[in-house]
Amino acid sequence: MRKSVKPEDYKGEYSDTVKPEDLLIMGSMPDSAIGSMPLYDGISEGLWRISLETGLGLIVDIRRIPLTQSEIDRCNREDINPYDIPSNGRIYIARPASEYHLRDDISVIGYMTADKVCRVKNKDRISFLKS
């Protein structure tokens, strides 16, 4: 699934500005956004590229990722993973701020970690994005 980008060869523009505990957000752009990743190749690919660009890991709660009912219906009909379909949305990297939790147009889906491991949570189950 992954493209030919190798972590050791990838130098992202956010590697010096993104810090562990920075938030991953979907929806409207937050005021404290310090970077974003388009989702042309799907959410899974976007998360992987954020990790490569920043040199950090991440933890994402899959239940917080906003999907429309039409996207879910399409994926059910075509038997595809909704997190791998192209989208015109973006994942934003933002500094922590409590008002994100109060806005209806923003969903905090996770945060950056100091390790280089990409984890996806679904309730108590944790899985890993593979390279």
N, CA, C and O atoms as a Tinker XYZ file with bonds, in Angstrom:
   524  protein
     1  N      0.822000   -1.188000    0.000000    73     2
     2  CA     0.000000    0.000000    0.000000    64     1     3
     3  C      0.871000    1.259000    0.000000    63     2     4     5
     4  O      0.554000    2.230000   -0.688000    81     3
     5  N      1.952000    1.249000    0.756000    73     3     6
     6  CA     2.779000    2.436000    0.868000    64     5     7
     7  C      3.543000    2.706000   -0.417000    63     6     8     9
     8  O      3.891000    1.784000   -1.155000    81     7
     9  N      3.792000    3.955000   -0.668000    73     7    10
    10  CA     4.545000    4.350000   -1.853000    64     9    11
    11  C      6.025000    4.057000   -1.612000    63    10    12    13
    12  O      6.387000    3.489000   -0.582000    81    11
    13  N      6.867000    4.440000   -2.547000    73    11    14
    14  CA     8.287000    4.105000   -2.445000    64    13    15
    15  C      9.076000    5.048000   -1.531000    63    14    16    17
    16  O     10.304000    5.083000   -1.600000    81    15
    17  N      8.395000    5.801000   -0.686000    73    15    18
    18  CA     9.076000    6.705000    0.241000    64    17    19
    19  C      9.662000    5.891000    1.391000    63    18    20    21
    20  O      8.952000    5.128000    2.046000    81    19
    21  N     10.946000    6.057000    1.627000    73    19    22
    22  CA    11.601000    5.352000    2.731000    64    21    23
    23  C     11.842000    6.343000    3.871000    63    22    24    25
    24  O     12.285000    7.464000    3.625000    81    23
    25  N     11.556000    5.946000    5.116000    73    23    26
    26  CA    11.733000    6.873000    6.232000    64    25    27
    27  C     13.117000    7.502000    6.291000    63    26    28    29
    28  O     13.236000    8.692000    6.583000    81    27
    29  N     14.156000    6.737000    6.021000    73    27    30
    30  CA    15.519000    7.282000    6.131000    64    29    31
    31  C     15.843000    8.288000    5.027000    63    30    32    33
    32  O     16.777000    9.077000    5.175000    81    31
    33  N     15.094000    8.277000    3.926000    73    31    34
    34  CA    15.342000    9.209000    2.824000    64    33    35
    35  C     14.424000   10.428000    2.852000    63    34    36    37
    36  O     14.599000   11.347000    2.052000    81    35
    37  N     13.461000   10.450000    3.748000    73    35    38
    38  CA    12.440000   11.482000    3.718000    64    37    39
    39  C     12.775000   12.612000    4.680000    63    38    40    41
    40  O     12.932000   12.379000    5.879000    81    39
    41  N     12.884000   13.825000    4.171000    73    39    42
    42  CA    13.124000   14.995000    5.018000    64    41    43
    43  C     11.927000   15.909000    4.883000    63    42    44    45
    44  O     11.779000   16.585000    3.865000    81    43
    45  N     11.076000   15.944000    5.881000    73    43    46
    46  CA     9.866000   16.744000    5.828000    64    45    47
    47  C     10.088000   18.172000    6.293000    63    46    48    49
    48  O     11.063000   18.466000    6.985000    81    47
    49  N      9.180000   19.054000    5.911000    73    47    50
    50  CA     9.313000   20.459000    6.263000    64    49    51
    51  C      8.926000   20.749000    7.708000    63    50    52    53
    52  O      9.224000   21.833000    8.212000    81    51
    53  N      8.271000   19.810000    8.389000    73    51    54
    54  CA     7.823000   20.058000    9.761000    64    53    55
    55  C      8.745000   19.431000   10.815000    63    54    56    57
    56  O      8.456000   19.517000   12.008000    81    55
    57  N      9.815000   18.820000   10.403000    73    55    58
    58  CA    10.628000   18.052000   11.348000    64    57    59
    59  C     11.182000   18.901000   12.486000    63    58    60    61
    60  O     11.466000   18.362000   13.556000    81    59
    61  N     11.343000   20.192000   12.297000    73    59    62
    62  CA    11.898000   21.036000   13.360000    64    61    63
    63  C     10.829000   21.747000   14.182000    63    62    64    65
    64  O     11.141000   22.284000   15.245000    81    63
    65  N      9.582000   21.769000   13.724000    73    63    66
    66  CA     8.555000   22.533000   14.424000    64    65    67
    67  C      7.557000   21.687000   15.197000    63    66    68    69
    68  O      7.009000   22.155000   16.195000    81    67
    69  N      7.303000   20.460000   14.770000    73    67    70
    70  CA     6.311000   19.614000   15.444000    64    69    71
    71  C      6.952000   18.926000   16.643000    63    70    72    73
    72  O      8.068000   18.414000   16.563000    81    71
    73  N      6.228000   18.927000   17.747000    73    71    74
    74  CA     6.740000   18.363000   18.994000    64    73    75
    75  C      5.814000   17.253000   19.483000    63    74    76    77
    76  O      4.634000   17.231000   19.133000    81    75
    77  N      6.342000   16.333000   20.290000    73    75    78
    78  CA     5.462000   15.348000   20.915000    64    77    79
    79  C      4.364000   16.073000   21.692000    63    78    80    81
    80  O      4.601000   17.146000   22.247000    81    79
    81  N      3.204000   15.511000   21.730000    73    79    82
    82  CA     2.003000   16.053000   22.368000    64    81    83
    83  C      1.260000   17.062000   21.495000    63    82    84    85
    84  O      0.172000   17.497000   21.871000    81    83
    85  N      1.816000   17.456000   20.327000    73    83    86
    86  CA     1.024000   18.249000   19.396000    64    85    87
    87  C     -0.152000   17.401000   18.933000    63    86    88    89
    88  O     -0.044000   16.178000   18.847000    81    87
    89  N     -1.272000   18.045000   18.635000    73    87    90
    90  CA    -2.505000   17.332000   18.320000    64    89    91
    91  C     -2.674000   17.085000   16.827000    63    90    92    93
    92  O     -2.153000   17.829000   15.995000    81    91
    93  N     -3.404000   16.036000   16.505000    73    91    94
    94  CA    -3.825000   15.745000   15.145000    64    93    95
    95  C     -5.322000   16.018000   15.083000    63    94    96    97
    96  O     -6.093000   15.487000   15.881000    81    95
    97  N     -5.727000   16.855000   14.125000    73    95    98
    98  CA    -7.093000   17.359000   14.071000    64    97    99
    99  C     -7.649000   17.196000   12.666000    63    98   100   101
   100  O     -6.932000   17.388000   11.684000    81    99
   101  N     -8.929000   16.840000   12.567000    73    99   102
   102  CA    -9.621000   16.834000   11.284000    64   101   103
   103  C    -10.834000   17.750000   11.395000    63   102   104   105
   104  O    -11.392000   17.928000   12.478000    81   103
   105  N    -11.234000   18.325000   10.277000    73   103   106
   106  CA   -12.351000   19.260000   10.247000    64   105   107
   107  C    -11.856000   20.620000    9.795000    63   106   108   109
   108  O    -11.021000   20.707000    8.895000    81   107
   109  N    -12.361000   21.686000   10.410000    73   107   110
   110  CA   -11.923000   23.037000   10.078000    64   109   111
   111  C    -10.507000   23.285000   10.604000    63   110   112   113
   112  O    -10.084000   22.691000   11.596000    81   111
   113  N     -9.790000   24.171000    9.919000    73   111   114
   114  CA    -8.418000   24.458000   10.342000    64   113   115
   115  C     -8.425000   25.189000   11.685000    63   114   116   117
   116  O     -9.078000   26.223000   11.819000    81   115
   117  N     -7.707000   24.664000   12.681000    73   115   118
   118  CA    -7.630000   25.347000   13.981000    64   117   119
   119  C     -6.699000   26.554000   13.902000    63   118   120   121
   120  O     -5.821000   26.623000   13.042000    81   119
   121  N     -6.906000   27.502000   14.815000    73   119   122
   122  CA    -6.096000   28.724000   14.825000    64   121   123
   123  C     -4.621000   28.457000   15.049000    63   122   124   125
   124  O     -3.774000   29.185000   14.531000    81   123
   125  N     -4.302000   27.425000   15.811000    73   123   126
   126  CA    -2.895000   27.171000   16.136000    64   125   127
   127  C     -2.277000   26.077000   15.263000    63   126   128   129
   128  O     -1.342000   25.396000   15.686000    81   127
   129  N     -2.800000   25.910000   14.049000    73   127   130
   130  CA    -2.244000   24.897000   13.139000    64   129   131
   131  C     -0.812000   25.262000   12.765000    63   130   132   133
   132  O     -0.522000   26.408000   12.422000    81   131
   133  N      0.078000   24.276000   12.835000    73   131   134
   134  CA     1.469000   24.489000   12.448000    64   133   135
   135  C      1.837000   23.669000   11.228000    63   134   136   137
   136  O      2.972000   23.721000   10.754000    81   135
   137  N      0.882000   22.917000   10.723000    73   135   138
   138  CA     1.112000   22.124000    9.526000    64   137   139
   139  C     -0.126000   21.339000    9.182000    63   138   140   141
   140  O     -1.041000   21.215000    9.996000    81   139
   141  N     -0.157000   20.804000    7.967000    73   139   142
   142  CA    -1.283000   19.973000    7.561000    64   141   143
   143  C     -0.831000   18.993000    6.498000    63   142   144   145
   144  O      0.195000   19.179000    5.843000    81   143
   145  N     -1.625000   17.942000    6.344000    73   143   146
   146  CA    -1.321000   16.906000    5.362000    64   145   147
   147  C     -2.580000   16.627000    4.558000    63   146   148   149
   148  O     -3.603000   16.258000    5.134000    81   147
   149  N     -2.529000   16.796000    3.225000    73   147   150
   150  CA    -3.701000   16.442000    2.413000    64   149   151
   151  C     -3.916000   14.935000    2.412000    63   150   152   153
   152  O     -2.974000   14.167000    2.614000    81   151
   153  N     -5.142000   14.519000    2.188000    73   151   154
   154  CA    -5.497000   13.099000    2.256000    64   153   155
   155  C     -5.811000   12.535000    0.878000    63   154   156   157
   156  O     -6.755000   11.759000    0.727000    81   155
   157  N     -5.033000   12.913000   -0.122000    73   155   158
   158  CA    -5.250000   12.444000   -1.492000    64   157   159
   159  C     -5.169000   10.927000   -1.590000    63   158   160   161
   160  O     -5.832000   10.328000   -2.437000    81   159
   161  N     -4.367000   10.299000   -0.738000    73   159   162
   162  CA    -4.188000    8.850000   -0.775000    64   161   163
   163  C     -4.855000    8.159000    0.404000    63   162   164   165
   164  O     -4.587000    6.985000    0.660000    81   163
   165  N     -5.719000    8.867000    1.126000    73   163   166
   166  CA    -6.433000    8.278000    2.246000    64   165   167
   167  C     -5.845000    8.670000    3.594000    63   166   168   169
   168  O     -4.729000    9.180000    3.683000    81   167
   169  N     -6.626000    8.418000    4.639000    73   167   170
   170  CA    -6.225000    8.791000    5.995000    64   169   171
   171  C     -5.011000    8.000000    6.453000    63   170   172   173
   172  O     -4.095000    8.570000    7.046000    81   171
   173  N     -4.987000    6.699000    6.191000    73   171   174
   174  CA    -3.848000    5.872000    6.623000    64   173   175
   175  C     -2.542000    6.390000    6.030000    63   174   176   177
   176  O     -1.542000    6.525000    6.736000    81   175
   177  N     -2.556000    6.678000    4.732000    73   175   178
   178  CA    -1.353000    7.185000    4.073000    64   177   179
   179  C     -0.978000    8.558000    4.613000    63   178   180   181
   180  O      0.205000    8.848000    4.795000    81   179
   181  N     -1.975000    9.414000    4.872000    73   179   182
   182  CA    -1.704000   10.736000    5.426000    64   181   183
   183  C     -1.045000   10.661000    6.791000    63   182   184   185
   184  O     -0.111000   11.410000    7.076000    81   183
   185  N     -1.532000    9.751000    7.642000    73   183   186
   186  CA    -0.923000    9.574000    8.965000    64   185   187
   187  C      0.515000    9.087000    8.845000    63   186   188   189
   188  O      1.399000    9.559000    9.561000    81   187
   189  N      0.745000    8.144000    7.943000    73   187   190
   190  CA     2.095000    7.611000    7.737000    64   189   191
   191  C      3.040000    8.730000    7.289000    63   190   192   193
   192  O      4.167000    8.825000    7.775000    81   191
   193  N      2.587000    9.562000    6.377000    73   191   194
   194  CA     3.435000   10.647000    5.867000    64   193   195
   195  C      3.699000   11.703000    6.929000    63   194   196   197
   196  O      4.781000   12.290000    6.956000    81   195
   197  N      2.726000   11.958000    7.809000    73   195   198
   198  CA     2.959000   12.899000    8.919000    64   197   199
   199  C      4.080000   12.374000    9.795000    63   198   200   201
   200  O      4.962000   13.132000   10.200000    81   199
   201  N      4.054000   11.081000   10.090000    73   199   202
   202  CA     5.108000   10.491000   10.910000    64   201   203
   203  C      6.468000   10.612000   10.227000    63   202   204   205
   204  O      7.466000   10.942000   10.869000    81   203
   205  N      6.502000   10.343000    8.921000    73   203   206
   206  CA     7.763000   10.463000    8.190000    64   205   207
   207  C      8.262000   11.900000    8.164000    63   206   208   209
   208  O      9.451000   12.146000    8.372000    81   207
   209  N      7.368000   12.853000    7.912000    73   207   210
   210  CA     7.771000   14.261000    7.826000    64   209   211
   211  C      8.289000   14.796000    9.138000    63   210   212   213
   212  O      9.247000   15.569000    9.164000    81   211
   213  N      7.661000   14.388000   10.236000    73   211   214
   214  CA     8.030000   14.947000   11.532000    64   213   215
   215  C      9.123000   14.157000   12.233000    63   214   216   217
   216  O      9.798000   14.683000   13.118000    81   215
   217  N      9.303000   12.906000   11.848000    73   215   218
   218  CA    10.249000   12.054000   12.558000    64   217   219
   219  C      9.712000   11.598000   13.907000    63   218   220   221
   220  O     10.472000   11.118000   14.747000    81   219
   221  N      8.395000   11.746000   14.122000    73   219   222
   222  CA     7.758000   11.371000   15.376000    64   221   223
   223  C      6.752000   10.250000   15.137000    63   222   224   225
   224  O      6.418000    9.930000   13.996000    81   223
   225  N      6.285000    9.669000   16.211000    73   223   226
   226  CA     5.208000    8.687000   16.129000    64   225   227
   227  C      3.882000    9.366000   16.384000    63   226   228   229
   228  O      3.816000   10.584000   16.549000    81   227
   229  N      2.827000    8.571000   16.415000    73   227   230
   230  CA     1.519000    9.140000   16.687000    64   229   231
   231  C      0.593000    8.083000   17.261000    63   230   232   233
   232  O      0.785000    6.882000   17.068000    81   231
   233  N     -0.408000    8.563000   17.966000    73   231   234
   234  CA    -1.484000    7.711000   18.455000    64   233   235
   235  C     -2.786000    8.353000   17.990000    63   234   236   237
   236  O     -3.045000    9.522000   18.273000    81   235
   237  N     -3.602000    7.580000   17.274000    73   235   238
   238  CA    -4.863000    8.077000   16.733000    64   237   239
   239  C     -5.997000    7.185000   17.214000    63   238   240   241
   240  O     -5.878000    5.960000   17.202000    81   239
   241  N     -7.095000    7.799000   17.637000    73   239   242
   242  CA    -8.304000    7.067000   18.022000    64   241   243
   243  C     -9.192000    6.984000   16.789000    63   242   244   245
   244  O     -9.762000    7.989000   16.364000    81   243
   245  N     -9.310000    5.799000   16.216000    73   243   246
   246  CA   -10.024000    5.620000   14.954000    64   245   247
   247  C    -11.504000    6.007000   15.076000    63   246   248   249
   248  O    -12.125000    6.376000   14.079000    81   247
   249  N    -12.068000    5.928000   16.268000    73   247   250
   250  CA   -13.478000    6.288000   16.457000    64   249   251
   251  C    -13.706000    7.794000   16.380000    63   250   252   253
   252  O    -14.848000    8.234000   16.252000    81   251
   253  N    -12.649000    8.587000   16.456000    73   251   254
   254  CA   -12.783000   10.046000   16.384000    64   253   255
   255  C    -12.602000   10.591000   14.966000    63   254   256   257
   256  O    -12.810000   11.781000   14.727000    81   255
   257  N    -12.218000    9.732000   14.035000    73   255   258
   258  CA   -12.021000   10.181000   12.654000    64   257   259
   259  C    -13.390000   10.375000   12.016000    63   258   260   261
   260  O    -14.170000    9.427000   11.926000    81   259
   261  N    -13.693000   11.601000   11.569000    73   259   262
   262  CA   -15.020000   11.846000   10.996000    64   261   263
   263  C    -15.166000   11.241000    9.599000    63   262   264   265
   264  O    -14.358000   11.507000    8.708000    81   263
   265  N    -16.198000   10.432000    9.422000    73   263   266
   266  CA   -16.548000    9.862000    8.121000    64   265   267
   267  C    -18.004000   10.193000    7.844000    63   266   268   269
   268  O    -18.832000   10.149000    8.754000    81   267
   269  N    -18.323000   10.521000    6.611000    73   267   270
   270  CA   -19.715000   10.777000    6.254000    64   269   271
   271  C    -20.420000    9.447000    6.000000    63   270   272   273
   272  O    -19.780000    8.435000    5.715000    81   271
   273  N    -21.736000    9.467000    6.106000    73   271   274
   274  CA   -22.509000    8.254000    5.854000    64   273   275
   275  C    -22.347000    7.793000    4.410000    63   274   276   277
   276  O    -22.341000    6.593000    4.139000    81   275
   277  N    -22.217000    8.743000    3.480000    73   275   278
   278  CA   -22.038000    8.356000    2.075000    64   277   279
   279  C    -20.699000    7.646000    1.859000    63   278   280   281
   280  O    -20.608000    6.729000    1.044000    81   279
   281  N    -19.657000    8.071000    2.590000    73   279   282
   282  CA   -18.366000    7.377000    2.498000    64   281   283
   283  C    -18.468000    5.959000    3.048000    63   282   284   285
   284  O    -17.927000    5.019000    2.465000    81   283
   285  N    -19.155000    5.812000    4.157000    73   283   286
   286  CA   -19.328000    4.486000    4.764000    64   285   287
   287  C    -20.135000    3.579000    3.839000    63   286   288   289
   288  O    -19.781000    2.416000    3.645000    81   287
   289  N    -21.218000    4.108000    3.267000    73   287   290
   290  CA   -22.048000    3.321000    2.350000    64   289   291
   291  C    -21.248000    2.873000    1.136000    63   290   292   293
   292  O    -21.337000    1.718000    0.721000    81   291
   293  N    -20.462000    3.789000    0.564000    73   291   294
   294  CA   -19.639000    3.454000   -0.603000    64   293   295
   295  C    -18.646000    2.348000   -0.268000    63   294   296   297
   296  O    -18.467000    1.409000   -1.044000    81   295
   297  N    -18.009000    2.461000    0.880000    73   295   298
   298  CA   -17.012000    1.461000    1.285000    64   297   299
   299  C    -17.664000    0.100000    1.522000    63   298   300   301
   300  O    -17.086000   -0.935000    1.191000    81   299
   301  N    -18.859000    0.101000    2.092000    73   299   302
   302  CA   -19.573000   -1.157000    2.292000    64   301   303
   303  C    -19.938000   -1.805000    0.965000    63   302   304   305
   304  O    -19.801000   -3.018000    0.808000    81   303
   305  N    -20.406000   -0.997000   -0.002000    73   303   306
   306  CA   -20.766000   -1.522000   -1.323000    64   305   307
   307  C    -19.556000   -2.087000   -2.053000    63   306   308   309
   308  O    -19.637000   -3.143000   -2.679000    81   307
   309  N    -18.429000   -1.378000   -1.969000    73   307   310
   310  CA   -17.240000   -1.751000   -2.733000    64   309   311
   311  C    -16.257000   -2.606000   -1.936000    63   310   312   313
   312  O    -15.209000   -2.995000   -2.450000    81   311
   313  N    -16.602000   -2.900000   -0.668000    73   311   314
   314  CA   -15.764000   -3.713000    0.213000    64   313   315
   315  C    -14.330000   -3.174000    0.294000    63   314   316   317
   316  O    -13.362000   -3.903000    0.080000    81   315
   317  N    -14.222000   -1.884000    0.608000    73   315   318
   318  CA   -12.911000   -1.257000    0.776000    64   317   319
   319  C    -12.830000   -0.586000    2.142000    63   318   320   321
   320  O    -13.851000   -0.274000    2.755000    81   319
   321  N    -11.618000   -0.372000    2.603000    73   319   322
   322  CA   -11.370000    0.257000    3.885000    64   321   323
   323  C    -11.601000    1.765000    3.762000    63   322   324   325
   324  O    -10.972000    2.407000    2.921000    81   323
   325  N    -12.489000    2.350000    4.582000    73   323   326
   326  CA   -12.759000    3.781000    4.457000    64   325   327
   327  C    -11.551000    4.669000    4.765000    63   326   328   329
   328  O    -11.530000    5.837000    4.377000    81   327
   329  N    -10.567000    4.135000    5.445000    73   327   330
   330  CA    -9.392000    4.930000    5.801000    64   329   331
   331  C     -8.335000    4.916000    4.699000    63   330   332   333
   332  O     -7.308000    5.586000    4.808000    81   331
   333  N     -8.590000    4.153000    3.643000    73   331   334
   334  CA    -7.649000    4.089000    2.525000    64   333   335
   335  C     -8.168000    4.777000    1.267000    63   334   336   337
   336  O     -7.477000    4.798000    0.248000    81   335
   337  N     -9.384000    5.346000    1.324000    73   335   338
   338  CA    -9.923000    5.982000    0.124000    64   337   339
   339  C     -9.449000    7.434000    0.029000    63   338   340   341
   340  O     -9.287000    8.096000    1.054000    81   339
   341  N     -9.227000    7.930000   -1.178000    73   339   342
   342  CA    -8.821000    9.338000   -1.352000    64   341   343
   343  C     -9.889000   10.282000   -0.800000    63   342   344   345
   344  O    -11.082000    9.976000   -0.802000    81   343
   345  N     -9.427000   11.423000   -0.335000    73   343   346
   346  CA   -10.322000   12.417000    0.242000    64   345   347
   347  C     -9.790000   13.804000   -0.088000    63   346   348   349
   348  O     -8.597000   13.973000   -0.339000    81   347
   349  N    -10.666000   14.786000   -0.087000    73   347   350
   350  CA   -10.186000   16.153000   -0.263000    64   349   351
   351  C     -9.996000   16.840000    1.082000    63   350   352   353
   352  O     -9.784000   18.052000    1.137000    81   351
   353  N    -10.071000   16.074000    2.168000    73   351   354
   354  CA    -9.857000   16.617000    3.507000    64   353   355
   355  C     -8.384000   16.743000    3.845000    63   354   356   357
   356  O     -7.514000   16.438000    3.030000    81   355
   357  N     -8.121000   17.195000    5.051000    73   355   358
   358  CA    -6.748000   17.362000    5.541000    64   357   359
   359  C     -6.682000   16.954000    7.005000    63   358   360   361
   360  O     -7.673000   17.028000    7.731000    81   359
   361  N     -5.500000   16.523000    7.424000    73   359   362
   362  CA    -5.211000   16.348000    8.843000    64   361   363
   363  C     -4.330000   17.527000    9.233000    63   362   364   365
   364  O     -3.316000   17.790000    8.588000    81   363
   365  N     -4.718000   18.233000   10.288000    73   363   366
   366  CA    -3.949000   19.380000   10.764000    64   365   367
   367  C     -3.130000   18.985000   11.983000    63   366   368   369
   368  O     -3.571000   18.191000   12.813000    81   367
   369  N     -1.950000   19.543000   12.076000    73   367   370
   370  CA    -1.111000   19.401000   13.265000    64   369   371
   371  C     -1.225000   20.730000   13.994000    63   370   372   373
   372  O     -0.990000   21.785000   13.407000    81   371
   373  N     -1.587000   20.682000   15.281000    73   371   374
   374  CA    -1.848000   21.923000   16.021000    64   373   375
   375  C     -1.309000   21.824000   17.435000    63   374   376   377
   376  O     -1.159000   20.737000   17.993000    81   375
   377  N     -1.027000   22.971000   17.989000    73   375   378
   378  CA    -0.630000   23.033000   19.396000    64   377   379
   379  C     -1.849000   22.713000   20.270000    63   378   380   381
   380  O     -2.975000   23.058000   19.911000    81   379
   381  N     -1.630000   22.060000   21.406000    73   379   382
   382  CA    -2.756000   21.731000   22.285000    64   381   383
   383  C     -3.486000   22.984000   22.767000    63   382   384   385
   384  O     -2.856000   23.971000   23.148000    81   383
   385  N     -4.816000   22.936000   22.749000    73   383   386
   386  CA    -5.658000   24.020000   23.256000    64   385   387
   387  C     -7.014000   23.431000   23.616000    63   386   388   389
   388  O     -7.585000   22.674000   22.832000    81   387
   389  N     -7.526000   23.761000   24.772000    73   387   390
   390  CA    -8.748000   23.128000   25.262000    64   389   391
   391  C     -9.977000   23.466000   24.433000    63   390   392   393
   392  O    -10.926000   22.683000   24.413000    81   391
   393  N     -9.996000   24.616000   23.741000    73   391   394
   394  CA   -11.204000   24.985000   22.994000    64   393   395
   395  C    -11.482000   24.055000   21.824000    63   394   396   397
   396  O    -12.603000   24.055000   21.316000    81   395
   397  N    -10.512000   23.259000   21.370000    73   395   398
   398  CA   -10.772000   22.316000   20.282000    64   397   399
   399  C    -11.839000   21.312000   20.680000    63   398   400   401
   400  O    -12.625000   20.864000   19.845000    81   399
   401  N    -11.863000   20.966000   21.947000    73   399   402
   402  CA   -12.809000   19.961000   22.418000    64   401   403
   403  C    -14.236000   20.500000   22.480000    63   402   404   405
   404  O    -15.180000   19.727000   22.644000    81   403
   405  N    -14.403000   21.810000   22.351000    73   403   406
   406  CA   -15.716000   22.423000   22.449000    64   405   407
   407  C    -16.302000   22.788000   21.088000    63   406   408   409
   408  O    -17.470000   23.169000   21.013000    81   407
   409  N    -15.532000   22.683000   20.024000    73   407   410
   410  CA   -15.995000   23.101000   18.702000    64   409   411
   411  C    -16.570000   21.916000   17.928000    63   410   412   413
   412  O    -15.966000   20.845000   17.875000    81   411
   413  N    -17.733000   22.119000   17.334000    73   411   414
   414  CA   -18.393000   21.059000   16.565000    64   413   415
   415  C    -17.714000   20.807000   15.230000    63   414   416   417
   416  O    -17.864000   19.724000   14.663000    81   415
   417  N    -16.970000   21.776000   14.714000    73   415   418
   418  CA   -16.360000   21.652000   13.391000    64   417   419
   419  C    -14.952000   21.072000   13.441000    63   418   420   421
   420  O    -14.273000   20.991000   12.417000    81   419
   421  N    -14.515000   20.669000   14.628000    73   419   422
   422  CA   -13.162000   20.123000   14.798000    64   421   423
   423  C    -13.244000   18.809000   15.558000    63   422   424   425
   424  O    -13.960000   18.689000   16.552000    81   423
   425  N    -12.493000   17.824000   15.068000    73   423   426
   426  CA   -12.380000   16.552000   15.772000    64   425   427
   427  C    -10.910000   16.287000   16.063000    63   426   428   429
   428  O    -10.109000   16.145000   15.139000    81   427
   429  N    -10.549000   16.220000   17.342000    73   427   430
   430  CA    -9.185000   15.872000   17.732000    64   429   431
   431  C     -9.087000   14.357000   17.632000    63   430   432   433
   432  O     -9.736000   13.637000   18.390000    81   431
   433  N     -8.270000   13.870000   16.692000    73   431   434
   434  CA    -8.215000   12.421000   16.453000    64   433   435
   435  C     -7.031000   11.751000   17.130000    63   434   436   437
   436  O     -6.993000   10.524000   17.222000    81   435
   437  N     -6.049000   12.536000   17.612000    73   435   438
   438  CA    -4.891000   11.926000   18.248000    64   437   439
   439  C     -3.817000   12.950000   18.538000    63   438   440   441
   440  O     -4.067000   14.155000   18.562000    81   439
   441  N     -2.604000   12.441000   18.759000    73   439   442
   442  CA    -1.494000   13.319000   19.089000    64   441   443
   443  C     -0.171000   12.677000   18.680000    63   442   444   445
   444  O     -0.095000   11.473000   18.437000    81   443
   445  N      0.853000   13.498000   18.611000    73   443   446
   446  CA     2.196000   13.050000   18.247000    64   445   447
   447  C      2.894000   12.480000   19.480000    63   446   448   449
   448  O      2.603000   12.877000   20.608000    81   447
   449  N      3.815000   11.548000   19.253000    73   447   450
   450  CA     4.583000   10.934000   20.342000    64   449   451
   451  C      6.075000   11.015000   20.029000    63   450   452   453
   452  O      6.463000   11.185000   18.874000    81   451
   453  N      6.900000   10.893000   21.051000    73   451   454
   454  CA     8.345000   11.002000   20.861000    64   453   455
   455  C      8.930000    9.793000   20.133000    63   454   456   457
   456  O      9.926000    9.924000   19.422000    81   455
   457  N      8.322000    8.622000   20.301000    73   455   458
   458  CA     8.830000    7.444000   19.587000    64   457   459
   459  C      8.423000    7.540000   18.110000    63   458   460   461
   460  O      7.683000    8.449000   17.734000    81   459
   461  N      8.883000    6.643000   17.300000    73   459   462
   462  CA     8.567000    6.681000   15.870000    64   461   463
   463  C      7.576000    5.588000   15.500000    63   462   464   465
   464  O      7.662000    5.000000   14.422000    81   463
   465  N      6.630000    5.316000   16.404000    73   463   466
   466  CA     5.653000    4.260000   16.206000    64   465   467
   467  C      4.292000    4.885000   15.900000    63   466   468   469
   468  O      3.851000    5.796000   16.600000    81   467
   469  N      3.632000    4.395000   14.855000    73   467   470
   470  CA     2.303000    4.883000   14.463000    64   469   471
   471  C      1.251000    3.907000   14.965000    63   470   472   473
   472  O      1.116000    2.805000   14.434000    81   471
   473  N      0.506000    4.312000   15.990000    73   471   474
   474  CA    -0.491000    3.448000   16.606000    64   473   475
   475  C     -1.898000    3.973000   16.326000    63   474   476   477
   476  O     -2.137000    5.180000   16.314000    81   475
   477  N     -2.822000    3.038000   16.100000    73   475   478
   478  CA    -4.229000    3.356000   15.891000    64   477   479
   479  C     -5.034000    2.614000   16.942000    63   478   480   481
   480  O     -4.979000    1.387000   17.031000    81   479
   481  N     -5.796000    3.379000   17.751000    73   479   482
   482  CA    -6.623000    2.796000   18.809000    64   481   483
   483  C     -8.049000    2.627000   18.337000    63   482   484   485
   484  O     -8.578000    3.457000   17.597000    81   483
   485  N     -8.673000    1.527000   18.778000    73   483   486
   486  CA   -10.101000    1.317000   18.598000    64   485   487
   487  C    -10.599000    0.707000   19.896000    63   486   488   489
   488  O    -10.482000   -0.499000   20.111000    81   487
   489  N    -11.154000    1.543000   20.757000    73   487   490
   490  CA   -11.499000    1.174000   22.130000    64   489   491
   491  C    -10.218000    0.732000   22.832000    63   490   492   493
   492  O     -9.284000    1.525000   22.947000    81   491
   493  N    -10.148000   -0.521000   23.307000    73   491   494
   494  CA    -8.956000   -0.992000   24.023000    64   493   495
   495  C     -7.942000   -1.661000   23.111000    63   494   496   497
   496  O     -6.861000   -2.040000   23.565000    81   495
   497  N     -8.267000   -1.812000   21.844000    73   495   498
   498  CA    -7.385000   -2.493000   20.901000    64   497   499
   499  C     -6.465000   -1.484000   20.217000    63   498   500   501
   500  O     -6.910000   -0.427000   19.769000    81   499
   501  N     -5.188000   -1.818000   20.141000    73   499   502
   502  CA    -4.212000   -0.971000   19.463000    64   501   503
   503  C     -3.581000   -1.748000   18.328000    63   502   504   505
   504  O     -3.118000   -2.873000   18.512000    81   503
   505  N     -3.567000   -1.139000   17.150000    73   503   506
   506  CA    -2.889000   -1.741000   16.005000    64   505   507
   507  C     -1.864000   -0.730000   15.497000    63   506   508   509
   508  O     -1.828000    0.414000   15.950000    81   507
   509  N     -1.043000   -1.161000   14.564000    73   507   510
   510  CA     0.062000   -0.343000   14.089000    64   509   511
   511  C     -0.030000   -0.139000   12.598000    63   510   512   513
   512  O     -0.371000   -1.063000   11.860000    81   511
   513  N      0.277000    1.086000   12.141000    73   511   514
   514  CA     0.393000    1.317000   10.703000    64   513   515
   515  C      1.674000    0.672000   10.244000    63   514   516   517
   516  O      2.709000    0.796000   10.898000    81   515
   517  N      1.612000   -0.012000    9.131000    73   515   518
   518  CA     2.788000   -0.713000    8.625000    64   517   519
   519  C      3.406000    0.073000    7.482000    63   518   520   521
   520  O      2.707000    0.733000    6.713000    81   519
   521  N      4.722000   -0.006000    7.382000    73   519   522
   522  CA     5.419000    0.696000    6.300000    64   521   523
   523  C      5.415000   -0.136000    5.030000    63   522   524
   524  O      5.956000    0.292000    4.010000    81   523
